C-alpha atoms as a printed R data frame, in Angstrom:
    type eleno elety resid chain resno       x       y       z
1   ATOM     1    CA   LYS     A     1  -1.465  27.335 -88.689
2   ATOM     2    CA   PRO     A     2   1.481  27.316 -86.132
3   ATOM     3    CA   SER     A     3   4.966  27.347 -87.399
4   ATOM     4    CA   ALA     A     4   6.962  24.127 -87.381
5   ATOM     5    CA   ILE     A     5   9.898  26.117 -86.258
6   ATOM     6    CA   SER     A     6   9.814  27.701 -82.746
7   ATOM     7    CA   SER     A     7  10.453  31.506 -82.400
8   ATOM     8    CA   THR     A     8  13.602  32.738 -80.514
9   ATOM     9    CA   GLU     A     9  11.533  35.552 -78.982
10  ATOM    10    CA   PRO     A    10   8.329  35.265 -77.066
11  ATOM    11    CA   SER     A    11   5.108  36.415 -78.628
12  ATOM    12    CA   GLN     A    12   3.257  39.386 -77.191
13  ATOM    13    CA   ALA     A    13  -0.117  37.494 -76.997
14  ATOM    14    CA   PRO     A    14  -0.413  34.320 -74.939
15  ATOM    15    CA   SER     A    15  -0.922  30.951 -76.586
16  ATOM    16    CA   LEU     A    16  -4.325  29.341 -76.346
17  ATOM    17    CA   ASP     A    17  -2.714  25.796 -76.142
18  ATOM    18    CA   PRO     A    18  -0.294  24.973 -73.199
19  ATOM    19    CA   THR     A    19   3.236  24.367 -74.052
20  ATOM    20    CA   SER     A    20   4.954  21.114 -73.431
21  ATOM    21    CA   LYS     A    21   8.025  22.825 -71.910
22  ATOM    22    CA   PRO     A    22   7.800  25.107 -68.844
23  ATOM    23    CA   SER     A    23   8.605  28.707 -69.125
24  ATOM    24    CA   ALA     A    24  11.879  30.011 -67.500
25  ATOM    25    CA   LYS     A    25  10.047  33.119 -66.265
26  ATOM    26    CA   PRO     A    26   7.147  33.075 -63.907
27  ATOM    27    CA   GLY     A    27   3.766  33.988 -65.169
28  ATOM    28    CA   ALA     A    28   2.077  37.211 -64.057
29  ATOM    29    CA   THR     A    29  -1.122  35.460 -63.231
30  ATOM    30    CA   PRO     A    30  -1.364  32.269 -61.086
31  ATOM    31    CA   SER     A    31  -2.147  29.001 -62.798
32  ATOM    32    CA   SER     A    32  -5.552  27.357 -62.089
33  ATOM    33    CA   VAL     A    33  -4.028  23.916 -62.244
34  ATOM    34    CA   PRO     A    34  -1.335  22.965 -59.628
35  ATOM    35    CA   THR     A    35   2.088  22.065 -60.910
36  ATOM    36    CA   SER     A    36   3.709  18.595 -60.352
37  ATOM    37    CA   ILE     A    37   7.064  20.206 -59.418
38  ATOM    38    CA   SER     A    38   7.185  22.147 -56.069
39  ATOM    39    CA   SER     A    39   8.299  25.765 -56.173
40  ATOM    40    CA   LEU     A    40  11.666  26.685 -54.811
41  ATOM    41    CA   GLU     A    41  10.309  29.987 -53.245
42  ATOM    42    CA   PRO     A    42   7.490  30.372 -50.814
43  ATOM    43    CA   SER     A    43   4.115  31.397 -52.253
44  ATOM    44    CA   VAL     A    44   2.687  34.744 -51.487
45  ATOM    45    CA   MET     A    45  -0.814  33.225 -50.854
46  ATOM    46    CA   PRO     A    46  -1.162  30.382 -48.331
47  ATOM    47    CA   SER     A    47  -2.261  27.092 -49.702
48  ATOM    48    CA   SER     A    48  -5.813  25.723 -48.909
49  ATOM    49    CA   LYS     A    49  -4.442  22.225 -48.612
50  ATOM    50    CA   PRO     A    50  -2.037  21.018 -45.771
51  ATOM    51    CA   SER     A    51   1.557  20.334 -46.808
52  ATOM    52    CA   LEU     A    52   2.796  16.767 -46.687
53  ATOM    53    CA   ASP     A    53   6.008  17.810 -45.005
54  ATOM    54    CA   PRO     A    54   5.927  19.489 -41.536
55  ATOM    55    CA   SER     A    55   7.131  23.088 -41.208
56  ATOM    56    CA   SER     A    56  10.438  23.697 -39.399
57  ATOM    57    CA   GLU     A    57   9.091  26.890 -37.813
58  ATOM    58    CA   PRO     A    58   5.816  27.183 -35.777
59  ATOM    59    CA   SER     A    59   3.025  28.998 -37.379
60  ATOM    60    CA   SER     A    60   1.763  32.350 -35.907
61  ATOM    61    CA   GLU     A    61  -1.771  31.095 -35.858
62  ATOM    62    CA   PRO     A    62  -3.139  27.860 -34.292
63  ATOM    63    CA   THR     A    63  -4.461  25.146 -36.502
64  ATOM    64    CA   LEU     A    64  -8.103  24.238 -36.656
65  ATOM    65    CA   ILE     A    65  -7.313  20.463 -36.534
66  ATOM    66    CA   PRO     A    66  -5.337  18.914 -33.592
67  ATOM    67    CA   SER     A    67  -1.983  17.583 -34.253
68  ATOM    68    CA   ASP     A    68  -1.196  13.855 -34.071
69  ATOM    69    CA   THR     A    69   2.010  14.441 -32.119
70  ATOM    70    CA   PRO     A    70   2.040  16.369 -28.734
71  ATOM    71    CA   ASN     A    71   3.730  19.815 -28.376
72  ATOM    72    CA   ASN     A    72   6.797  20.037 -26.106
73  ATOM    73    CA   ILE     A    73   5.608  23.455 -24.866
74  ATOM    74    CA   PRO     A    74   2.559  23.563 -22.649
75  ATOM    75    CA   SER     A    75  -0.534  25.471 -23.796
76  ATOM    76    CA   LEU     A    76  -1.489  28.711 -22.101
77  ATOM    77    CA   THR     A    77  -5.167  27.783 -22.088
78  ATOM    78    CA   PRO     A    78  -6.427  24.504 -20.425
79  ATOM    79    CA   SER     A    79  -7.681  21.633 -22.433
80  ATOM    80    CA   LEU     A    80 -11.433  20.800 -22.480
81  ATOM    81    CA   ASP     A    81 -10.688  17.059 -22.416
82  ATOM    82    CA   PRO     A    82  -8.556  15.298 -19.848
83  ATOM    83    CA   THR     A    83  -5.212  13.958 -20.958
84  ATOM    84    CA   LEU     A    84  -4.257  10.294 -20.906
85  ATOM    85    CA   MET     A    85  -0.893  11.065 -19.183
86  ATOM    86    CA   PRO     A    86  -0.687  12.755 -15.814
87  ATOM    87    CA   SER     A    87   0.986  16.067 -15.493
88  ATOM    88    CA   LEU     A    88   4.453  16.206 -13.849
89  ATOM    89    CA   GLU     A    89   3.458  19.560 -12.116
90  ATOM    90    CA   SER     A    90   0.608  20.040  -9.672
91  ATOM    91    CA   SER     A    91  -2.521  21.882 -11.067
92  ATOM    92    CA   ALA     A    92  -3.371  25.333  -9.798
93  ATOM    93    CA   THR     A    93  -6.992  24.465  -9.361
94  ATOM    94    CA   PRO     A    94  -8.124  21.211  -7.602
95  ATOM    95    CA   SER     A    95  -9.831  18.437  -9.605
96  ATOM    96    CA   LEU     A    96 -13.610  17.711  -9.036
97  ATOM    97    CA   LYS     A    97 -12.980  14.007  -9.518
98  ATOM    98    CA   PRO     A    98 -10.861  11.900  -7.113
99  ATOM    99    CA   SER     A    99  -7.451  10.552  -8.310
100 ATOM   100    CA   SER     A   100  -7.161   6.819  -8.880
101 ATOM   101    CA   MET     A   101  -3.711   6.844  -7.254
102 ATOM   102    CA   PRO     A   102  -3.350   7.811  -3.582
103 ATOM   103    CA   SER     A   103  -1.451  10.977  -2.750
104 ATOM   104    CA   SER     A   104   2.057  10.722  -1.135
105 ATOM   105    CA   LYS     A   105   1.300  13.851   1.044
106 ATOM   106    CA   PRO     A   106  -1.855  14.471   3.273
107 ATOM   107    CA   SER     A   107  -4.247  17.011   2.009
108 ATOM   108    CA   SER     A   108  -5.006  20.298   3.796
109 ATOM   109    CA   LYS     A   109  -8.685  19.620   3.960
110 ATOM   110    CA   PRO     A   110 -10.415  16.420   5.096
111 ATOM   111    CA   THR     A   111 -12.266  14.241   2.656
112 ATOM   112    CA   LEU     A   112 -16.037  13.864   2.713
113 ATOM   113    CA   ALA     A   113 -15.920  10.181   2.313
114 ATOM   114    CA   PRO     A   114 -14.021   7.857   4.766
115 ATOM   115    CA   ASN     A   115 -10.687   6.305   3.569
116 ATOM   116    CA   ALA     A   116 -10.621   2.634   2.808
117 ATOM   117    CA   THR     A   117  -7.379   2.125   4.805
118 ATOM   118    CA   PRO     A   118  -6.820   3.448   8.367
119 ATOM   119    CA   SER     A   119  -4.437   6.233   8.997
120 ATOM   120    CA   ASP     A   120  -1.171   5.782  11.073
121 ATOM   121    CA   ILE     A   121  -1.652   9.142  12.656
122 ATOM   122    CA   PRO     A   122  -4.487   9.416  15.312
123 ATOM   123    CA   SER     A   123  -7.194  12.044  14.811
124 ATOM   124    CA   SER     A   124  -7.272  15.137  16.922
125 ATOM   125    CA   ALA     A   125 -11.089  14.971  17.156
126 ATOM   126    CA   PRO     A   126 -13.021  11.962  18.688
127 ATOM   127    CA   SER     A   127 -14.947   9.700  16.393
128 ATOM   128    CA   SER     A   128 -18.755   9.807  16.472
129 ATOM   129    CA   GLU     A   129 -18.971   6.031  16.282
130 ATOM   130    CA   PRO     A   130 -16.996   3.430  18.363
131 ATOM   131    CA   THR     A   131 -14.273   1.562  16.559
132 ATOM   132    CA   SER     A   132 -14.358  -2.295  16.152
133 ATOM   133    CA   MET     A   133 -10.814  -2.551  17.590
134 ATOM   134    CA   PRO     A   134  -9.901  -1.575  21.079
135 ATOM   135    CA   SER     A   135  -7.364   1.174  21.674
136 ATOM   136    CA   LEU     A   136  -3.899   0.189  22.807
137 ATOM   137    CA   GLU     A   137  -3.619   3.405  24.944
138 ATOM   138    CA   LEU     A   138  -5.743   4.350  27.894
139 ATOM   139    CA   SER     A   139  -8.464   6.909  27.196
140 ATOM   140    CA   VAL     A   140  -8.234  10.397  28.769
141 ATOM   141    CA   LYS     A   141 -11.863  10.423  29.668
142 ATOM   142    CA   PRO     A   142 -13.644   7.627  31.504
143 ATOM   143    CA   SER     A   143 -16.346   5.624  29.629
144 ATOM   144    CA   SER     A   144 -19.985   6.015  30.533
145 ATOM   145    CA   ARG     A   145 -20.531   2.206  29.977
146 ATOM   146    CA   PRO     A   146 -19.342  -0.537  32.240
147 ATOM   147    CA   SER     A   147 -16.564  -2.818  31.001
148 ATOM   148    CA   SER     A   148 -17.496  -6.310  29.859
149 ATOM   149    CA   SER     A   149 -14.599  -7.778  31.963
150 ATOM   150    CA   PRO     A   150 -13.684  -7.029  35.585
151 ATOM   151    CA   ALA     A   151 -10.770  -4.781  36.333
152 ATOM   152    CA   SER     A   152  -7.525  -6.287  37.682
153 ATOM   153    CA   LYS     A   153  -7.136  -3.445  40.132
154 ATOM   154    CA   PRO     A   154  -9.640  -1.645  42.293
155 ATOM   155    CA   SER     A   155 -10.525   1.927  41.206
156 ATOM   156    CA   PRO     A   156  -9.042   4.836  43.032
157 ATOM   157    CA   GLY     A   157 -11.045   5.846  46.185
158 ATOM   158    CA   SER     A   158 -12.792   2.577  46.597
159 ATOM   159    CA   SER     A   159 -12.051  -0.037  49.318
160 ATOM   160    CA   VAL     A   160 -12.587  -3.769  49.349
161 ATOM   161    CA   CYS     A   161 -15.453  -4.658  51.791
162 ATOM   162    CA   PHE     A   162 -16.036  -8.103  53.460
163 ATOM   163    CA   ALA     A   163 -18.825  -9.925  55.324
164 ATOM   164    CA   CYS     A   164 -18.955 -12.954  57.530
165 ATOM   165    CA   ASN     A   165 -19.969 -15.572  55.044
166 ATOM   166    CA   ASN     A   166 -18.207 -18.419  53.418
167 ATOM   167    CA   ASP     A   167 -17.609 -16.541  50.127
168 ATOM   168    CA   ASN     A   168 -16.484 -13.125  51.416
169 ATOM   169    CA   SER     A   169 -14.787 -13.737  54.811
170 ATOM   170    CA   PRO     A   170 -11.321 -12.296  55.254
171 ATOM   171    CA   CYS     A   171 -10.522 -14.352  58.367
172 ATOM   172    CA   SER     A   172  -9.529 -17.562  56.374
173 ATOM   173    CA   SER     A   173  -6.136 -15.813  55.642
174 ATOM   174    CA   ILE     A   174  -5.554 -14.344  59.091
175 ATOM   175    CA   GLU     A   175  -2.287 -16.299  59.565
176 ATOM   176    CA   ARG     A   176  -0.901 -14.972  56.294
177 ATOM   177    CA   THR     A   177  -1.830 -11.308  56.537
178 ATOM   178    CA   ASN     A   178  -1.556 -10.967  60.366
179 ATOM   179    CA   LYS     A   179  -4.466  -8.513  60.172
180 ATOM   180    CA   TYR     A   180  -7.505  -8.799  62.466
181 ATOM   181    CA   TYR     A   181  -9.805  -5.837  61.406
182 ATOM   182    CA   PHE     A   182 -11.325  -5.351  57.977
183 ATOM   183    CA   SER     A   183 -13.942  -3.092  56.337
184 ATOM   184    CA   HIS     A   184 -17.477  -4.326  56.303
185 ATOM   185    CA   CYS     A   185 -19.747  -3.783  53.256
186 ATOM   186    CA   ASP     A   186 -21.968  -1.755  55.667
187 ATOM   187    CA   ALA     A   187 -19.942   1.482  56.403
188 ATOM   188    CA   HIS     A   188 -21.202   1.513  60.036
189 ATOM   189    CA   LYS     A   189 -19.843  -1.855  60.729
190 ATOM   190    CA   TYR     A   190 -16.533  -3.695  60.607
191 ATOM   191    CA   ILE     A   191 -15.114  -7.240  60.686
192 ATOM   192    CA   GLN     A   192 -12.996  -8.634  63.558
193 ATOM   193    CA   CYS     A   193 -11.184 -11.933  63.097
194 ATOM   194    CA   SER     A   194 -10.140 -14.112  65.975
195 ATOM   195    CA   GLU     A   195  -6.874 -15.920  66.119
196 ATOM   196    CA   SER     A   196  -8.671 -19.182  65.419
197 ATOM   197    CA   GLY     A   197  -9.995 -17.609  62.197
198 ATOM   198    CA   GLN     A   198 -13.623 -16.897  63.507
199 ATOM   199    CA   CYS     A   199 -15.351 -14.007  61.700
200 ATOM   200    CA   LEU     A   200 -17.148 -11.485  63.925
201 ATOM   201    CA   GLU     A   201 -19.268  -8.534  62.641
202 ATOM   202    CA   ARG     A   202 -18.998  -5.465  64.953
203 ATOM   203    CA   GLU     A   203 -21.128  -2.343  65.097
204 ATOM   204    CA   CYS     A   204 -19.500   1.170  65.112
205 ATOM   205    CA   PRO     A   205 -20.685   3.620  67.806
206 ATOM   206    CA   PRO     A   206 -23.482   6.084  66.772
207 ATOM   207    CA   ASN     A   207 -22.401   8.902  64.404
208 ATOM   208    CA   THR     A   208 -19.296   6.992  63.465
209 ATOM   209    CA   ARG     A   209 -18.172   4.772  60.518
210 ATOM   210    CA   TRP     A   210 -15.301   2.477  59.862
211 ATOM   211    CA   ASN     A   211 -12.079   4.085  58.642
212 ATOM   212    CA   ASP     A   212  -9.852   1.336  57.184
213 ATOM   213    CA   SER     A   213  -6.818   3.547  56.943
214 ATOM   214    CA   VAL     A   214  -6.622   3.903  60.820
215 ATOM   215    CA   THR     A   215  -8.465   0.624  61.526
216 ATOM   216    CA   THR     A   216 -10.995   2.106  63.784
217 ATOM   217    CA   CYS     A   217 -14.425   3.778  63.821
218 ATOM   218    CA   ASP     A   218 -14.164   7.408  63.077
219 ATOM   219    CA   HIS     A   219 -16.495  10.423  63.231
220 ATOM   220    CA   GLU     A   220 -18.521  10.675  59.938
221 ATOM   221    CA   PHE     A   221 -17.839  14.402  59.359
222 ATOM   222    CA   LEU     A   222 -14.049  13.899  59.288
């Protein structure tokens, strides 16, 4: 039977029943049951259960489970899943998916799909399809198709021709222009107006044609 009075010296053999008071000296072998009071010194062996309080120093090895709070230091290896917040710095490799927000600077390479909004800067290459809106500036090259509306000025190199009919006679304005000879629509003829406004069609001599710049029939090879 155990003594009713506790000994002042420890026994050499361990007790089979646990004592109600903790020992002042640590045991040589670890206990199989965790204590309710935390140790003041760090353990030699790491615990298999996570601590309830975060550590003040980072661990040397990464954890197997992701943390609930983001780290302030960026990771050296890229993440497999996209983040919810955009990065403040540009990525070294371009993304395969288009951004939901437009870029403030133009890209160095053209996009494969057309942009929904027109650009303020004209393209250096011509478009393969005509635009729905007319250009405000004149084209460098003439169009191969005729215009839907007549031009307000005659084209360079062309001259206005007349004939002695009611719709195309130049002699009705003879008093205003003070001109009596005009180009005929037939290059080998010319129009002569009388002072009374009568329209007369005249033939040029053979091998000559009307030259309106000198108001006479001139040789064809000149």
